[in-house]
Coordinates of C-alpha atoms in Angstrom, one line a residue:
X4 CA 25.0 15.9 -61.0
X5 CA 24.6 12.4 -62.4
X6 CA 25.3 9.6 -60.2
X7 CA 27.6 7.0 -60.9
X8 CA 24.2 4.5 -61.1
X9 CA 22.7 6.4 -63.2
X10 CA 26.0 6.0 -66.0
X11 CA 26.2 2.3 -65.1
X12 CA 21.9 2.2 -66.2
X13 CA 22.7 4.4 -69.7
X14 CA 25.7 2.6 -70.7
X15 CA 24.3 -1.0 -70.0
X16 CA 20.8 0.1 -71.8
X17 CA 23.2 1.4 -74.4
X18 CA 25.0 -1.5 -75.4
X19 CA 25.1 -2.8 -78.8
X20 CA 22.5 -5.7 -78.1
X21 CA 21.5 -6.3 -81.7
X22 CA 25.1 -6.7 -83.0
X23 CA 25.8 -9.1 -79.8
X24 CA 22.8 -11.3 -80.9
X25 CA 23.9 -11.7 -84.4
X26 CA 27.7 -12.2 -83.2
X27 CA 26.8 -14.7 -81.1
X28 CA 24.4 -16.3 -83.5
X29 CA 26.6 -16.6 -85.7
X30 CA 28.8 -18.6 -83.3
X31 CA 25.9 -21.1 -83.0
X32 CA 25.1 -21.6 -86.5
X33 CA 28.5 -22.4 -86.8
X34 CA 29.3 -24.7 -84.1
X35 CA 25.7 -26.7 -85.3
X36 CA 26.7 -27.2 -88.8
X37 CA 30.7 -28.4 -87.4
X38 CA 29.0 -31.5 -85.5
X39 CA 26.5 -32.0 -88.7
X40 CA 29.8 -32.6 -90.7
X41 CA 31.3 -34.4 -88.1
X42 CA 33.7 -31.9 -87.0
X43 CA 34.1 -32.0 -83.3
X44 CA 37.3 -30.5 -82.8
X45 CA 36.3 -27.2 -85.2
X46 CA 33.3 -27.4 -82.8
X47 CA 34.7 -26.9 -79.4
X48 CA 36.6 -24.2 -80.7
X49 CA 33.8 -22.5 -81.8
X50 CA 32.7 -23.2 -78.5
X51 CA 35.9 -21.9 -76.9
X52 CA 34.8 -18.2 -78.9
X53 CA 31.6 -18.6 -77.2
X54 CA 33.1 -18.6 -73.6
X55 CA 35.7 -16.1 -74.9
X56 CA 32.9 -13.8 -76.1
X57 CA 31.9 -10.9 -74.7
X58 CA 29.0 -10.1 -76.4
X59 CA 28.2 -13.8 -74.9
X60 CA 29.4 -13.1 -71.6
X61 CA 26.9 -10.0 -71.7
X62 CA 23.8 -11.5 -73.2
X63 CA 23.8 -14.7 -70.3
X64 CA 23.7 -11.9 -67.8
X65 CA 21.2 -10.0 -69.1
X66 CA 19.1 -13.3 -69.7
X67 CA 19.3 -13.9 -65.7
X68 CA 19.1 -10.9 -64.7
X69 CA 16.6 -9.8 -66.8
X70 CA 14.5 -12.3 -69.3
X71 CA 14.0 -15.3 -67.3
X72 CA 10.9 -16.2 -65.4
X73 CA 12.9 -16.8 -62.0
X74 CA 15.2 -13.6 -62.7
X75 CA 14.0 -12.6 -59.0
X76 CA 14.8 -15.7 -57.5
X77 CA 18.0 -15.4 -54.8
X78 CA 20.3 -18.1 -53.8
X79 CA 22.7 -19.3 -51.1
X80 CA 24.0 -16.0 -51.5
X81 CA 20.5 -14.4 -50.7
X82 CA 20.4 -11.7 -54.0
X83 CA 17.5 -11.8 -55.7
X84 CA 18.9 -8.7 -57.8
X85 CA 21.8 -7.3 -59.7
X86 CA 22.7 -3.2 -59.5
X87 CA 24.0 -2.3 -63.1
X88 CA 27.4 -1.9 -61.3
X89 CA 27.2 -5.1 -60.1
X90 CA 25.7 -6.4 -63.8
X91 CA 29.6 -5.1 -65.4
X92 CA 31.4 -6.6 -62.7
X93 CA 30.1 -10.1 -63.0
X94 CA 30.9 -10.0 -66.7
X95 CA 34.5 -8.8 -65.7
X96 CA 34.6 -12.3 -63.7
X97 CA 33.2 -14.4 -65.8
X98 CA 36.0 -12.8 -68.4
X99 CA 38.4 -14.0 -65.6
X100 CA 37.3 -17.3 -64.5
X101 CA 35.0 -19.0 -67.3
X102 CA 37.3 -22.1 -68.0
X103 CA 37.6 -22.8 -64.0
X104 CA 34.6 -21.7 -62.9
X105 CA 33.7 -22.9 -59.2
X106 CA 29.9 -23.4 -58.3
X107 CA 28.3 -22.1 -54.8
X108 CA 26.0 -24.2 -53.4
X109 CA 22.4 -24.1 -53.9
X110 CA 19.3 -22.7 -52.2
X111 CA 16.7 -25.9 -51.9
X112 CA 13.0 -24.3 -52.1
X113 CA 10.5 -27.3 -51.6
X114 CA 7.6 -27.3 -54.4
X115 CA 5.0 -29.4 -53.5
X116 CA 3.9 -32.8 -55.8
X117 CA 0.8 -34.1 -57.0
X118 CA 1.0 -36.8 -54.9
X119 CA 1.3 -34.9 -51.9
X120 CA 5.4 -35.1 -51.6
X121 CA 7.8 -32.2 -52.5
X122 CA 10.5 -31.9 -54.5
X123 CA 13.2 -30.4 -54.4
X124 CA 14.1 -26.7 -56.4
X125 CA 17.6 -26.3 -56.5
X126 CA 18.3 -22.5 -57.3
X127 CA 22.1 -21.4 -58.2
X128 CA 23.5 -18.0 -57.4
X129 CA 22.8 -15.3 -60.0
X130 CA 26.7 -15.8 -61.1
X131 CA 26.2 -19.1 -61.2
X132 CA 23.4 -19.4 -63.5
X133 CA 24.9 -16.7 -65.6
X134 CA 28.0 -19.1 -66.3
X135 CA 25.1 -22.0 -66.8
X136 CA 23.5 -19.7 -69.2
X137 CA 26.8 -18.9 -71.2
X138 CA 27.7 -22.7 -70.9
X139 CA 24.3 -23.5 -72.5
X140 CA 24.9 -20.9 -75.4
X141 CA 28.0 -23.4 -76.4
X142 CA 26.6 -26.7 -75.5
X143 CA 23.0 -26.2 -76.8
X144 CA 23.7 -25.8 -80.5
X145 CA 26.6 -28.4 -80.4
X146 CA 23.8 -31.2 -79.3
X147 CA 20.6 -29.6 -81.5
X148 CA 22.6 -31.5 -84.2
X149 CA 22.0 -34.6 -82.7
X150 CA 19.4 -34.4 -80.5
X151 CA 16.1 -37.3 -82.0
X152 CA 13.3 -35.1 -84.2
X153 CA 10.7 -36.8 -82.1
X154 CA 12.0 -34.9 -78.7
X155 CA 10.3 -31.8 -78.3
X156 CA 10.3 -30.7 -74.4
X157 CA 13.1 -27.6 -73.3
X158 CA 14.1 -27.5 -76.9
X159 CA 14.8 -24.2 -79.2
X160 CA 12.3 -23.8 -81.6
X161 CA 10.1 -27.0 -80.4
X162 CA 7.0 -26.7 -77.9
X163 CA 4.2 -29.4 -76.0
X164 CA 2.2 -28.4 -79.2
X165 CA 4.5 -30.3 -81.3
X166 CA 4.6 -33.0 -79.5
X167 CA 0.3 -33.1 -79.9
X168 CA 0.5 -32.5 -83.3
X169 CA 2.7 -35.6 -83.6
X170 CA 0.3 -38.0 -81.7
X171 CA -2.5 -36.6 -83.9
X172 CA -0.4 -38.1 -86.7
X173 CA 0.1 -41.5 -85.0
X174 CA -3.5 -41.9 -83.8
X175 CA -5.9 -40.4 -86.8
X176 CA -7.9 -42.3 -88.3
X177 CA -5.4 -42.4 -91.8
X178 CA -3.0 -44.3 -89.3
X179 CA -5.8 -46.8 -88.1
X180 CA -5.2 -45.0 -84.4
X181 CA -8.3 -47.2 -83.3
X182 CA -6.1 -50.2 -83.6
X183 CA -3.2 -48.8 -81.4
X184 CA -2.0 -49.0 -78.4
X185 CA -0.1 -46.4 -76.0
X186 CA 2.4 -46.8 -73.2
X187 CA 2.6 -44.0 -70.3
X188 CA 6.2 -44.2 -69.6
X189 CA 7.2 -42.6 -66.5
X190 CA 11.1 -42.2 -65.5
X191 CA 11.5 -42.2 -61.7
X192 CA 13.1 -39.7 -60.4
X193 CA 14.3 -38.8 -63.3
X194 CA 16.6 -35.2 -62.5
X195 CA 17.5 -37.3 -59.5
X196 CA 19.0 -40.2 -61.1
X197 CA 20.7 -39.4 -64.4
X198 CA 23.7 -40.7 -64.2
X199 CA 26.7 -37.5 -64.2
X200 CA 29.1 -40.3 -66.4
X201 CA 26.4 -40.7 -68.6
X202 CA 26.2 -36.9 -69.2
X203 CA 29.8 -36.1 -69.7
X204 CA 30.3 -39.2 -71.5
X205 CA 28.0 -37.9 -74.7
X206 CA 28.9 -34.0 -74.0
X207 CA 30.3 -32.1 -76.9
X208 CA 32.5 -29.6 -74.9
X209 CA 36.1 -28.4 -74.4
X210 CA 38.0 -29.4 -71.0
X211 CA 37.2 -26.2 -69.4
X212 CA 33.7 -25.9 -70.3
X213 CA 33.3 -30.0 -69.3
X214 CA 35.3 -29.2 -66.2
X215 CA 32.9 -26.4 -65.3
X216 CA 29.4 -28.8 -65.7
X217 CA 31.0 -31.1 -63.7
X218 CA 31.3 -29.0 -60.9
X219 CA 28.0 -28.0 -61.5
X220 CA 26.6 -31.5 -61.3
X221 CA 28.4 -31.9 -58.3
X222 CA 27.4 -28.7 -56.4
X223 CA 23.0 -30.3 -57.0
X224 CA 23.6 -33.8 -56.0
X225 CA 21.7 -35.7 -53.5
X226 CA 22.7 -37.3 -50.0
X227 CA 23.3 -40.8 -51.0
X228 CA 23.7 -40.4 -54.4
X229 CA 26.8 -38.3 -55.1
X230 CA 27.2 -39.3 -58.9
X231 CA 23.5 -38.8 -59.9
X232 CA 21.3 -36.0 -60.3
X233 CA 20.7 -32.7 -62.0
X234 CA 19.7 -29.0 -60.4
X235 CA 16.3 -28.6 -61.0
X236 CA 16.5 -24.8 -60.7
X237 CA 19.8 -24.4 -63.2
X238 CA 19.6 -22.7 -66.3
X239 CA 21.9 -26.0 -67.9
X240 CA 20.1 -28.7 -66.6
X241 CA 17.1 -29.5 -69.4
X242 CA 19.9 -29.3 -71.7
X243 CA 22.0 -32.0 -69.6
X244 CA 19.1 -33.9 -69.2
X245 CA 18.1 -33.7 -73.0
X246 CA 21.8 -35.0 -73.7
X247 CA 21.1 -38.1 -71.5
X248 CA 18.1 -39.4 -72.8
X249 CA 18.7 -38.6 -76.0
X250 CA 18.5 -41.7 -78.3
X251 CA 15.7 -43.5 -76.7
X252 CA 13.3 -42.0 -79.2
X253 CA 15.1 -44.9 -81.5
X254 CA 14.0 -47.7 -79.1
X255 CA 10.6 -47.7 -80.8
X256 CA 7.8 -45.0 -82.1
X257 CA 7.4 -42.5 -80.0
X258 CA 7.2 -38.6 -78.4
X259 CA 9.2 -37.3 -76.1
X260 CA 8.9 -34.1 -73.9
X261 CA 11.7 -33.9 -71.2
X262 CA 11.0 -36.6 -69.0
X263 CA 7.2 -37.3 -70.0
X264 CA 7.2 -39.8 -73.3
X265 CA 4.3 -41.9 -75.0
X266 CA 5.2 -44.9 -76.9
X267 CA 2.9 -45.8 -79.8
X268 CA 2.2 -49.5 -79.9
X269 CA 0.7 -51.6 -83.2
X270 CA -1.8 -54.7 -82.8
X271 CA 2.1 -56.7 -83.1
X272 CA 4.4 -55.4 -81.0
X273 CA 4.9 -56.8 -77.9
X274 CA 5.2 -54.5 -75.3
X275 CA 7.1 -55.9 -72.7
X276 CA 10.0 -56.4 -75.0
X277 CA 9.8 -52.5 -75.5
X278 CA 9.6 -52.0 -72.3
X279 CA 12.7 -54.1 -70.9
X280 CA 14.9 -52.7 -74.0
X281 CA 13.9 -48.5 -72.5
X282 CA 14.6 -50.4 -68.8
X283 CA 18.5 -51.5 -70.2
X284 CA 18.7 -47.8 -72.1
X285 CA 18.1 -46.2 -68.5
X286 CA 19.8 -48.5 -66.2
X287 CA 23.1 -47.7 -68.6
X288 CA 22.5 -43.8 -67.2
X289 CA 21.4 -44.7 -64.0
X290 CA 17.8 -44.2 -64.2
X291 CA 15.0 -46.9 -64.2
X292 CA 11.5 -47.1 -65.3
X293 CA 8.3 -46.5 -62.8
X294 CA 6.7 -49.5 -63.0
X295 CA 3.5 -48.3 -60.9
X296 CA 3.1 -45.4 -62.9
X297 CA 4.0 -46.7 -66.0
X298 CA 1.0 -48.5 -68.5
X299 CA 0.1 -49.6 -71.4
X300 CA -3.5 -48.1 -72.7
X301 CA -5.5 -48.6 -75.9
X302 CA -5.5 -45.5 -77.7
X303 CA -9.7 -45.8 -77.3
X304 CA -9.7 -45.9 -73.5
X305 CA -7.7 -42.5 -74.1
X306 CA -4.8 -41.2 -71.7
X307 CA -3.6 -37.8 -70.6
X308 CA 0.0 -36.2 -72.0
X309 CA 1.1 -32.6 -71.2
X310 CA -2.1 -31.6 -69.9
X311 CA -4.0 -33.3 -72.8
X312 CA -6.4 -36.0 -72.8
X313 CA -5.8 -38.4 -75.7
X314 CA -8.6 -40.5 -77.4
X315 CA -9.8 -42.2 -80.3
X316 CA -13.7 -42.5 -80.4
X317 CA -14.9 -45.7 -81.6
X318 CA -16.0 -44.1 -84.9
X319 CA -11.8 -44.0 -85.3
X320 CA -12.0 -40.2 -85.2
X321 CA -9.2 -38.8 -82.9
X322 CA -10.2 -36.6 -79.9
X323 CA -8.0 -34.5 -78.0
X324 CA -9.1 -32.3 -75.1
X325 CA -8.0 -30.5 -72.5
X326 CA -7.7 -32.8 -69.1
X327 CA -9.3 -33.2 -66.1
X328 CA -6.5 -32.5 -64.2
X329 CA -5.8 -29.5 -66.0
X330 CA -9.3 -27.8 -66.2
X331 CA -9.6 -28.7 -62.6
X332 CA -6.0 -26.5 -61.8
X333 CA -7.1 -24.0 -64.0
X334 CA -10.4 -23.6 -62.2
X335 CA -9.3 -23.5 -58.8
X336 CA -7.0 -21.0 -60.1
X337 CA -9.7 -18.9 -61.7
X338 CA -11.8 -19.3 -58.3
X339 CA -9.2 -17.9 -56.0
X340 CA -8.7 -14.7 -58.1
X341 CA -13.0 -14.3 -58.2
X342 CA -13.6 -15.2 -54.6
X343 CA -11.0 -13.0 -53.6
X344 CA -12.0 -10.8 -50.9
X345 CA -9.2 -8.1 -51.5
X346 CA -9.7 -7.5 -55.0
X347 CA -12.0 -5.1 -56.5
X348 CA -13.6 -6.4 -59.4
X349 CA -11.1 -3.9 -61.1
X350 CA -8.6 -6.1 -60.2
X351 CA -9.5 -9.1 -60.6
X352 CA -10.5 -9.1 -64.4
X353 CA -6.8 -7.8 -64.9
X354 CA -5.8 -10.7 -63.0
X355 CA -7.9 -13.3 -64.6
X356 CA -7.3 -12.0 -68.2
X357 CA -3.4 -13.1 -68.6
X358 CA -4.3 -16.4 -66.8
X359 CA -7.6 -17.4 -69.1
X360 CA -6.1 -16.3 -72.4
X361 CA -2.7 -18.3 -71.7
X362 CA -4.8 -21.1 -70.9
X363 CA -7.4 -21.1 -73.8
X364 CA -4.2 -20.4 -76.1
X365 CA -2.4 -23.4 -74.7
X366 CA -5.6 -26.0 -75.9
X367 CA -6.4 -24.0 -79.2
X368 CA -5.4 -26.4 -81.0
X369 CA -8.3 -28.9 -78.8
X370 CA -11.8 -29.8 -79.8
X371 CA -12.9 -27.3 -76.9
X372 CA -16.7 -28.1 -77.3
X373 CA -16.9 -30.2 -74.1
X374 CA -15.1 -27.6 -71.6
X375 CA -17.5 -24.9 -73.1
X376 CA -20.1 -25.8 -70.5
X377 CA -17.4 -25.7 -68.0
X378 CA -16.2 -22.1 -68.9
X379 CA -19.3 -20.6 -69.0
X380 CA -19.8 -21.5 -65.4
X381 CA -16.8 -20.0 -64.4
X382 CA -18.0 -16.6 -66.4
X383 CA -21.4 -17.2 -64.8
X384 CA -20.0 -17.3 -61.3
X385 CA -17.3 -14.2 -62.3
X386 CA -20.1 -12.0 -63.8
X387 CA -22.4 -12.6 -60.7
X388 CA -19.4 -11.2 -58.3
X389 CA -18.9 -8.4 -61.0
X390 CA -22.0 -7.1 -61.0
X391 CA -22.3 -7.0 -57.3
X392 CA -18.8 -5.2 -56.8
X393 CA -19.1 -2.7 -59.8
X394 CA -22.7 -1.5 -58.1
X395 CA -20.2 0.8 -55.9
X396 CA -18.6 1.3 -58.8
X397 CA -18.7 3.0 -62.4
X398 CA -17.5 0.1 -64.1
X399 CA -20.0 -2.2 -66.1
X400 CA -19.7 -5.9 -65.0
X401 CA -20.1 -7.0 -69.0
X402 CA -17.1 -5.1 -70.1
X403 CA -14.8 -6.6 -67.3
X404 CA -16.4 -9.7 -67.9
X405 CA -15.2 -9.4 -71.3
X406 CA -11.3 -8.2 -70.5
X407 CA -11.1 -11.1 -67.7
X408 CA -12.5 -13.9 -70.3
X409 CA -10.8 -12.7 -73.5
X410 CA -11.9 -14.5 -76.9
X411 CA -9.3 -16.8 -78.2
X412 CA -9.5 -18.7 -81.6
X413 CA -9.8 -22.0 -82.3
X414 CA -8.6 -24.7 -85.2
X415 CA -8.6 -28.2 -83.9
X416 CA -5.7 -30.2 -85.2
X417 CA -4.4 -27.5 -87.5
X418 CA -1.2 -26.7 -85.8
X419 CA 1.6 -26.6 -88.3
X420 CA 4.8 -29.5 -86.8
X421 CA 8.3 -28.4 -87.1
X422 CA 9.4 -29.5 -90.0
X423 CA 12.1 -33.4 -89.3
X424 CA 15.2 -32.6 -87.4
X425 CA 15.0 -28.5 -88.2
X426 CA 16.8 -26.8 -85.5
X427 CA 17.0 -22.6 -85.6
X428 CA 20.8 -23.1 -85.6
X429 CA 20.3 -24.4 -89.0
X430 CA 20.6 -20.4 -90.0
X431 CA 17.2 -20.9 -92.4
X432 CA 15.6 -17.3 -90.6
X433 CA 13.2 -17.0 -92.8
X434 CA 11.5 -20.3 -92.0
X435 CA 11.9 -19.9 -88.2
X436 CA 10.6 -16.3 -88.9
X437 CA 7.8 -16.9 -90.1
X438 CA 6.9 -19.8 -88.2
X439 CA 7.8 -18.3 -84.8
X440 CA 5.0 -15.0 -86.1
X441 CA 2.1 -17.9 -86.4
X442 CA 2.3 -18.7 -83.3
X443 CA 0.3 -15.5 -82.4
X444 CA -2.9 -14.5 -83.9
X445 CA -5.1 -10.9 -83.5
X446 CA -3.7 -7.7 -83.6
X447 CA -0.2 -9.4 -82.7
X448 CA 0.0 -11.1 -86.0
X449 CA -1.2 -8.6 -88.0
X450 CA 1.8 -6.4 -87.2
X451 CA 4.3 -9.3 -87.3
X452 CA 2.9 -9.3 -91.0
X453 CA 3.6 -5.9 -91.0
X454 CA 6.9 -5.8 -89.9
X455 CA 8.2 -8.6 -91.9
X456 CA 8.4 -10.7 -88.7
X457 CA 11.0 -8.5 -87.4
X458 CA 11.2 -6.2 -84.2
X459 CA 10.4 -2.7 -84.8
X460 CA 12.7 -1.6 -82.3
X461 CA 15.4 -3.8 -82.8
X462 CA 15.3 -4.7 -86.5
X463 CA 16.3 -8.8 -85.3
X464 CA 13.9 -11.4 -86.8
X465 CA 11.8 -12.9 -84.3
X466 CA 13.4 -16.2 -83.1
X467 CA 11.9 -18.8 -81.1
X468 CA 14.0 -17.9 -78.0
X469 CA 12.2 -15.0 -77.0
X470 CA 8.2 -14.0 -76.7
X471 CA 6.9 -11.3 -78.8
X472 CA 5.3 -8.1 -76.9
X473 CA 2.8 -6.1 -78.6
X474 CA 4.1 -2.3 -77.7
X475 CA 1.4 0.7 -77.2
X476 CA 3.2 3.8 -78.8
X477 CA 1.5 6.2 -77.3
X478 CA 1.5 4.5 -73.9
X479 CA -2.3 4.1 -74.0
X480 CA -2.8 0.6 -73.3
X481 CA -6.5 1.3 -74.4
X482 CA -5.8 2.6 -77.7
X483 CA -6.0 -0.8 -79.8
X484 CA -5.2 0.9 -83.1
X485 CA -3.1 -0.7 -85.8
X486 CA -1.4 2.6 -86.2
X487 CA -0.5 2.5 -82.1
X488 CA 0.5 -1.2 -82.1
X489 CA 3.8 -2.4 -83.2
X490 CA 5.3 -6.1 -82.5
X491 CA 9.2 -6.5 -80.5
X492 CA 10.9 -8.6 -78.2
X493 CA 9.9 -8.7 -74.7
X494 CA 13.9 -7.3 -73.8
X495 CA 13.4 -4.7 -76.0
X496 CA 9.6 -4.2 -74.5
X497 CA 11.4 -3.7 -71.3
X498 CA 14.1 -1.0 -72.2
X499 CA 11.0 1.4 -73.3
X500 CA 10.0 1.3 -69.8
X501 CA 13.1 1.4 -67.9
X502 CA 12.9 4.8 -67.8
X503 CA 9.7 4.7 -66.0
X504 CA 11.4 2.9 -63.1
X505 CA 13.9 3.4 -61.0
X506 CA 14.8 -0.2 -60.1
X507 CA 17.4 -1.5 -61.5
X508 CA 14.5 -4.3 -62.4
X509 CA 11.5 -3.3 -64.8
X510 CA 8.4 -5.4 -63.8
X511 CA 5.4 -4.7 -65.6
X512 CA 2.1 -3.6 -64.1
X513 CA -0.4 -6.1 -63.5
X514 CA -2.9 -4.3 -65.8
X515 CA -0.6 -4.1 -68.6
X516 CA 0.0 -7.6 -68.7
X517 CA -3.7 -8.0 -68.7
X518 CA -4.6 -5.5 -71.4
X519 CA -1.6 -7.4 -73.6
X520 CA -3.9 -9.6 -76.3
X521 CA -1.6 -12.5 -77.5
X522 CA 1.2 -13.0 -75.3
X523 CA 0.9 -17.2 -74.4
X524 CA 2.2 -18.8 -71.3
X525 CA 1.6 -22.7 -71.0
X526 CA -1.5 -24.0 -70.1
X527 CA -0.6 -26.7 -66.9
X528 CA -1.2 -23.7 -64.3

């Protein structure tokens, strides 16, 4: 007899997924090109047929539940899971409540700080951030139309590697870069400070939807400072962020990621004047600018960004490298996983390999000659404590040497910037397509080629919202053949294996990920 668990699985597996994407897409696109004209009022209600939606209402639980990295995170509420049954009855409240939606409170996890301080992680409930998600399918293509082209971080169809590409631009040598200046600008405290006026002051929403990020402002602020601050740990709060600072990219030239920016200076402009006109912009949304932290470098003393160092030689040639900082992180990460003394060497290479390549893929677009040296001392000091583990073993130390460093290609400088003010909600697929499909390279490419940059499963072009898993057919994850290979989304990667697990959460095994060749996770690890 089939359990009442086992229905719930099969009919939320078999739910029209594709056709919900492209509803809701649809939605966006059209919401994006209302505030383009100008049209605020058609906007929010478009926005209202977002909340309304149910194929919306569906997709932001299954993207918490799900797709997202902390999917497994619990809050106040202590679940860290949803049963299917539980997964159709959340969507029956959301129905219910969207337009007064009340937040719980949130779990505060401490996460340690470079300069030996924590900060505070402030998860939501699984409900909650379900309604954030759904909130952020409104809001998000409402404010792509008039979010700056030079902010890049916790944006759609932007990444850090545009943001590297663009201060390659400002400091080559065809823009006399040895003659510039940059400023380190660091906001303090800056998820702690924005100003909650400030945010739903410049929101494009409808009353219920602003009525429902209030609450969730309110439900993450701080002791002391009950009109500031944004989660960090909600699904809407990069997007709430993004609207507050947006417009300071107009102060002067400049890049923007989140929070972290760079302000390129010329021999004339006076930097303090720069400086006190961003200090007015933030005080106006409560924030203020880090004036230990924040300085003003020549572009041929060099300064680190995004876990890149910046430099331009004196020969006016532009260097960028992967940082100190960074290496060293990535190293002592490396060096745990080797020195480990539970791991079989087994083990380890299929730990290392997803952690290397995501690291080499992060900087392929660096001149990588310097950390070479670097590398080959961590391969020196893995292959030593290979080949003294596989001796009780019948594997060879060279070829799990070779799965835990895999090869990654290199073209310094030759990453291809999103084109202005594009935005994926502009409904132009086949240039987001395409350009999502070069992000990979091997055997992952080739069948993106293949496929026409779509899923083979699904049959939806590959967007930038979602990574691209390279699916054995045969289940052999050591049959590499073009024929056994085909490219989909990482949702639709899942489903395959759902059936191989009984949990209502599919996590993939550790050697799977490892024998996976172009899946890329940022490099800061």
């Amino acid at each position: 007899m089939v359990s009442h668990a086992s229905n719930s699985s099969e009919l939320w597996k078999a739910l029209p997924w594709k056709q919900f994407r492209r509803n809701l897409f649809r939605l966006q696109c059209r919401v994006f090109k209302a505030v383009q004209r100008g049209d605020k009022r058609k906007a929010r209600s478009l926005q209202k047929l977002i909340l309304k939606s149910q194929a919306a209402q569906l997709l932001a639980i299954r993207q918490v539940t799900q797709l997202n990295a902390g999917k497994q995170t619990a809050g106040i509420d202590g679940k860290a899971s949803l049963s299917f049954e539980e997964r159709f009855a959340l969507s029956k409240q959301l129905s219910a409540n969207v337009n007064r939606w009340k937040h719980q409170g949130l779990r505060e996890i401490p996460i340690p700080k470079k300069d030996g301080t924590n900060r505070l992680l402030k998860v939501p409930t699984i409900a909650d951030r379900a309604w954030q998600c759904l909130a952020k399918f409104a809001i998000e293509p409402a404010h792509e139309a008039t979010f700056h082209e030079r902010s890049y971080g916790f944006r759609t169809g932007r990444s850090a590697h545009d943001a590297q590409k663009n201060l390659f631009n400002n400091l080559r040598s065809q823009s006399n870069g040895i003659d510039k200046r940059a400023i380190e600008l660091d906001i303090e405290k800056c998820f702690d400070r924005i100003s909650h006026s400030a945010i739903m002051n410049h929101l494009i929403a409808p009353r219920g939807l602003k009525l429902g990020i209030f609450r969730c402002l309110k439900a993450g602020t701080n002791i002391g400072f009950p009109d500031q601050g944004t989660p960090q740990g909600g699904v809407a709060s990069p997007v709430l962020a993004n609207i507050a600072l947006n417009g300071i990219e107009e102060i002067h030239t400049s890049v923007r990621y989140a929070d972290d920016m760079v302000i390129i200076l010329k021999p004339n402009d006076n930097a303090q004047a720069i400086l006190d006109e961003i200090s007015q912009f933030l005080a106006e949304r409560g924030m203020s600018v880090s004036l230990s932290k924040t300085r003003v470098t020549a572009s041929t003393d060099g300064f680190d960004f995004l876990g890149w160092h910046f430099k331009v030689q004196r020969n006016g040639k532009f260097r960028c490298t992967p940082s100190q900082e960074n290496f060293n992180a990535f190293r002592k990460k490396v060096k745990s996983i080797v020195n480990h003394s539970n791991y079989g060497a087994k083990v380890k290479a299929e730990k290392l390999a997803p952690i290397v390549r995501g690291w080499k893929s992060y900087h392929r677009f660096c001149k990588m000659t310097g950390v070479g040296s670097l590398l080959s001392h961590l391969r020196l000091r893995a292959y030593r404590v290979f080949n003294r583990e596989s001796k009780q073993n019948r594997f060879s130390s060279a070829t799990l040497l070779e799965k835990a460093f895999p090869p990654v290609s290199y073209s310094e400088n030759k990453y291809i910037k999103v084109r202005g003010a594009k935005s994926p909600y502009d409904g132009d697929l086949p240039y987001w397509s395409e350009r999502n499909s070069k992000l990979y390279d091997g055997k992952t490419s080739k069948a993106l080629k293949q496929q026409n940059h779509s899923c083979a499963r699904c049959g939806l072009k590959f967007m930038s919202d979602e990574a691209v898993n390279l699916h054995h057919i045969d289940g052999n994850h050591q049959n590499w053949k073009t024929s056994n290979l085909e490219a989909i989304h990482e949702s639709c990667h899942d489903y395959i294996h759902m059936s191989k697990c009984e949990s209502s959460e599919y996590r993939e095994p550790d050697a799977v990920k490892a024998a996976r060749p172009d899946l890329t996770e940022r490099g800061e690890v």
